[in-house]
CSV table of C-alpha atoms and ligand atoms in Angstrom, one decimal:
chain,number,residue,atom,x,y,z
A,7,MET,CA,123.2,107.6,110.3
A,8,THR,CA,124.2,104.0,109.6
A,9,GLU,CA,121.9,101.0,109.7
A,10,SER,CA,123.2,99.7,113.0
A,11,ASP,CA,122.6,103.1,114.7
A,12,GLU,CA,118.9,102.8,113.9
A,13,SER,CA,118.5,99.4,115.6
A,14,ILE,CA,119.6,100.7,119.0
A,15,ALA,CA,116.5,101.3,121.0
A,16,SER,CA,117.9,104.1,123.1
A,17,GLN,CA,118.0,106.1,119.9
A,18,PHE,CA,114.3,105.7,119.3
A,19,GLU,CA,112.4,108.7,120.3
A,20,THR,CA,109.3,108.2,122.4
A,21,GLY,CA,106.4,107.6,120.1
A,22,THR,CA,108.5,106.0,117.3
A,23,VAL,CA,106.6,103.1,115.8
A,24,VAL,CA,108.8,100.1,115.8
A,25,TYR,CA,108.6,96.4,114.8
A,26,ASP,CA,109.3,93.7,117.4
A,27,PRO,CA,110.3,90.5,115.7
A,28,ALA,CA,109.9,88.4,118.9
A,29,SER,CA,106.1,89.1,119.1
A,30,ASP,CA,105.7,89.9,115.4
A,31,LYS,CA,103.9,93.0,116.5
A,32,VAL,CA,104.2,96.7,115.7
A,33,GLY,CA,104.2,99.1,118.7
A,34,GLU,CA,104.9,102.6,119.8
A,35,TYR,CA,108.2,103.0,121.7
A,36,ARG,CA,107.5,104.3,125.2
A,37,GLY,CA,111.0,104.2,126.7
A,38,GLN,CA,113.3,101.9,128.6
A,39,ALA,CA,112.3,99.7,131.5
A,40,GLY,CA,115.5,98.3,132.9
A,41,PRO,CA,117.1,96.2,130.1
A,42,TYR,CA,113.9,96.2,128.1
A,43,ALA,CA,112.2,98.6,125.7
A,44,LEU,CA,108.6,99.3,126.6
A,45,LEU,CA,106.2,99.1,123.6
A,46,ARG,CA,102.5,100.0,123.5
A,47,PRO,CA,100.0,98.7,120.9
A,48,LEU,CA,98.9,101.4,118.4
A,49,GLY,CA,95.6,102.7,119.5
A,50,GLY,CA,96.4,101.8,123.1
A,51,GLY,CA,96.3,98.7,125.2
A,52,ARG,CA,98.6,96.8,127.5
A,53,GLU,CA,102.3,97.6,127.1
A,54,TRP,CA,104.9,94.9,126.5
A,55,GLU,CA,108.6,94.5,127.0
A,56,ALA,CA,110.9,93.8,124.1
A,57,ARG,CA,114.6,93.3,123.6
A,58,PRO,CA,115.8,96.7,122.4
A,59,GLU,CA,118.6,95.3,120.2
A,60,SER,CA,116.1,93.4,118.1
A,61,LEU,CA,113.8,96.4,117.3
A,62,ARG,CA,113.8,98.4,114.2
A,63,THR,CA,111.7,101.2,112.8
A,64,ALA,CA,108.5,99.9,111.4
A,65,THR,CA,108.0,100.1,107.6
A,66,PRO,CA,105.1,102.3,106.3
A,67,GLY,CA,103.2,99.1,105.4
A,68,GLU,CA,103.6,97.7,108.9
A,69,ARG,CA,102.5,101.0,110.5
A,70,LEU,CA,99.4,101.1,108.3
A,71,GLY,CA,98.5,97.5,108.9
A,72,ALA,CA,98.8,98.0,112.7
A,73,ALA,CA,96.8,101.2,112.5
A,74,VAL,CA,94.0,99.5,110.5
A,75,ARG,CA,93.9,96.6,112.9
A,76,ALA,CA,93.6,99.1,115.8
A,77,ALA,CA,90.9,101.0,114.1
A,78,ASN,CA,89.0,97.7,113.3
A,79,SER,CA,89.2,96.5,116.9
A,80,ARG,CA,87.7,99.9,118.1
A,81,SER,CA,85.0,99.9,115.5
A,82,PHE,CA,83.9,96.3,116.1
A,83,PRO,CA,84.1,95.8,119.8
A,84,GLY,CA,81.7,92.9,119.5
A,85,ALA,CA,83.7,91.1,116.9
A,86,SER,CA,83.9,87.9,118.9
A,87,GLU,CA,80.4,87.8,120.2
A,88,ALA,CA,78.8,84.4,120.1
A,89,HIS,CA,75.6,84.9,118.1
A,90,SER,CA,75.5,83.4,114.6
A,91,PRO,CA,74.8,85.8,111.8
A,92,ALA,CA,71.8,84.9,109.5
A,93,PRO,CA,72.5,84.7,105.7
A,94,VAL,CA,71.3,87.6,103.7
A,95,ARG,CA,68.6,86.6,101.2
A,96,ASP,CA,69.6,86.0,97.6
A,97,CYS,CA,73.3,86.2,98.3
A,98,ALA,CA,75.2,83.1,97.1
A,99,ALA,CA,78.2,83.8,99.3
A,100,CYS,CA,76.1,84.0,102.4
A,101,ALA,CA,74.3,80.8,101.4
A,102,ASP,CA,77.5,79.0,100.9
A,103,LEU,CA,79.0,80.1,104.2
A,104,ALA,CA,75.8,79.4,106.1
A,105,ALA,CA,75.6,75.9,104.6
A,106,LEU,CA,79.2,75.3,105.7
A,107,ARG,CA,78.3,76.4,109.2
A,108,ASP,CA,75.1,74.3,109.4
A,109,ASP,CA,77.1,71.3,108.1
A,110,ALA,CA,79.8,71.8,110.7
A,111,ARG,CA,77.1,72.1,113.4
A,112,ALA,CA,75.5,68.9,112.3
A,113,ARG,CA,78.8,67.1,112.6
A,114,HIS,CA,79.3,68.7,116.1
A,115,ASP,CA,82.5,70.2,114.8
A,116,GLY,CA,82.7,73.3,117.0
A,117,SER,CA,85.8,74.8,115.6
A,118,ALA,CA,84.7,74.5,111.9
A,119,GLU,CA,81.4,76.1,112.9
A,120,THR,CA,83.2,79.0,114.5
A,121,ASP,CA,85.4,79.4,111.5
A,122,ALA,CA,82.4,79.5,109.2
A,123,ASP,CA,80.7,82.1,111.5
A,124,VAL,CA,83.8,84.3,111.4
A,125,LEU,CA,83.9,84.1,107.6
A,126,LEU,CA,80.2,84.8,107.3
A,127,ARG,CA,80.4,87.8,109.6
A,128,ARG,CA,83.4,89.2,107.8
A,129,HIS,CA,81.7,88.8,104.4
A,130,GLN,CA,78.6,90.5,105.7
A,131,ARG,CA,80.5,93.4,107.2
A,132,ARG,CA,82.2,93.9,103.8
A,133,TYR,CA,79.3,93.4,101.4
A,134,HIS,CA,76.1,94.0,103.4
A,135,ALA,CA,77.0,96.9,105.7
A,136,PRO,CA,74.1,99.2,104.8
A,137,LEU,CA,71.6,96.3,105.0
A,138,LEU,CA,72.8,95.3,108.5
A,139,GLY,CA,72.8,98.9,109.7
A,140,LEU,CA,76.6,98.8,110.1
A,141,ARG,CA,78.6,102.0,109.7
A,142,GLU,CA,80.1,102.7,106.3
A,143,TYR,CA,83.6,104.1,106.0
A,144,ALA,CA,85.2,106.4,103.5
A,145,LEU,CA,88.9,106.2,102.8
A,146,VAL,CA,90.5,109.6,103.2
A,147,PRO,CA,94.1,110.7,103.2
A,148,ASP,CA,95.5,111.1,106.7
A,149,VAL,CA,96.6,114.8,106.7
A,150,SER,CA,98.3,114.4,110.1
A,151,ALA,CA,100.8,112.1,108.5
A,152,GLY,CA,102.8,113.2,105.5
A,153,ALA,CA,104.0,110.9,102.7
A,154,GLU,CA,107.0,108.8,103.5
A,155,TYR,CA,109.9,107.8,101.3
A,156,GLU,CA,112.0,104.8,101.8
A,157,THR,CA,114.7,102.9,99.9
A,158,SER,CA,116.6,99.7,100.3
A,159,CYS,CA,119.7,98.4,98.7
A,160,THR,CA,118.9,95.4,96.5
A,161,GLU,CA,122.4,94.0,97.0
A,162,CYS,CA,122.6,93.9,100.8
A,163,ARG,CA,119.1,94.7,101.9
A,164,ALA,CA,120.2,97.7,104.0
A,165,GLY,CA,117.4,100.2,104.3
A,166,SER,CA,117.0,103.9,104.8
A,167,GLY,CA,114.0,103.6,107.1
A,168,ALA,CA,111.0,105.9,106.4
A,169,ARG,CA,112.0,109.5,105.6
A,170,GLN,CA,109.9,112.6,105.3
A,171,ARG,CA,111.6,114.0,102.2
A,172,PRO,CA,112.9,112.4,99.0
A,173,ALA,CA,116.1,114.3,99.5
A,174,ASP,CA,116.8,112.5,102.7
A,175,VAL,CA,116.4,109.1,100.9
A,176,GLU,CA,118.8,110.2,98.2
A,177,GLU,CA,121.3,111.4,100.8
A,178,TRP,CA,121.2,108.0,102.5
A,179,GLN,CA,121.7,106.3,99.1
A,180,GLN,CA,124.7,108.5,98.3
A,181,GLY,CA,126.2,107.6,101.6
A,182,HIS,CA,125.5,103.9,101.2
A,183,THR,CA,127.0,103.8,97.7
A,184,ARG,CA,130.1,105.6,98.9
A,185,GLU,CA,130.5,103.2,101.8
A,186,THR,CA,129.8,99.9,100.0
A,187,GLY,CA,129.9,100.5,96.3
A,188,HIS,CA,126.4,99.1,96.1
A,189,ALA,CA,124.4,101.0,93.5
A,190,ARG,CA,121.0,99.3,93.0
A,191,TYR,CA,118.0,100.4,95.1
A,192,ARG,CA,114.4,99.7,95.5
A,193,ARG,CA,112.4,102.9,96.3
A,194,THR,CA,108.9,103.1,97.8
A,195,VAL,CA,106.6,106.0,98.6
A,196,ALA,CA,103.8,105.5,101.1
A,197,ASP,CA,101.0,107.7,102.2
A,198,TYR,CA,98.6,107.2,105.1
A,199,ALA,CA,94.9,107.0,104.9
A,200,VAL,CA,92.1,106.8,107.4
A,201,LEU,CA,88.8,105.0,107.1
A,202,ALA,CA,86.4,107.7,108.4
A,203,ALA,CA,82.7,107.0,109.3
A,204,ARG,CA,80.4,108.5,106.7
B,16,LIG,ZN1,76.2,87.8,101.5
B,17,LIG,ZN1,124.1,97.6,100.0
């Protein structure tokens, strides 16, 4: 398979995770809708239409990032709720962020106040989860997704896309080198992990 083959949407199987540069989003390929490819956010949500010729298979990193964002938005449905978090006693970071927020509030700078709140909430989720009664998560390998192997030519940037076996990557390299004479590759291995509630 050549690189141009992979960018043709009709060749994506339903369920393939693809990257849409127009929206800068990763989604699951659902099929064609007229001239458009129909994509769905990972973890569900409203589908959107994308130009099929601009799509490519998402890299393992992009897939993981999108999966983590989807998991986060499920775990923290109240992420944008309006109430302001209180600083945790004896935590310098909490005190700093709360001071920033109080300062912004005193200046009637609503957007700076919101920013400080967001940072404070994020900091507290990360460092004070047990104290706040938030769920803690353990990082475990995702057994439903095997490791993925990928390589790209450092001379022309052509890429193999994610493959299930190292042999498939090597086969792609062999073909690319025969075709182009390019011989330098960057190789990556990725595995998937899930943050599971303890
Ligand atoms: Zn703190
Ligand atoms: Zn090349």
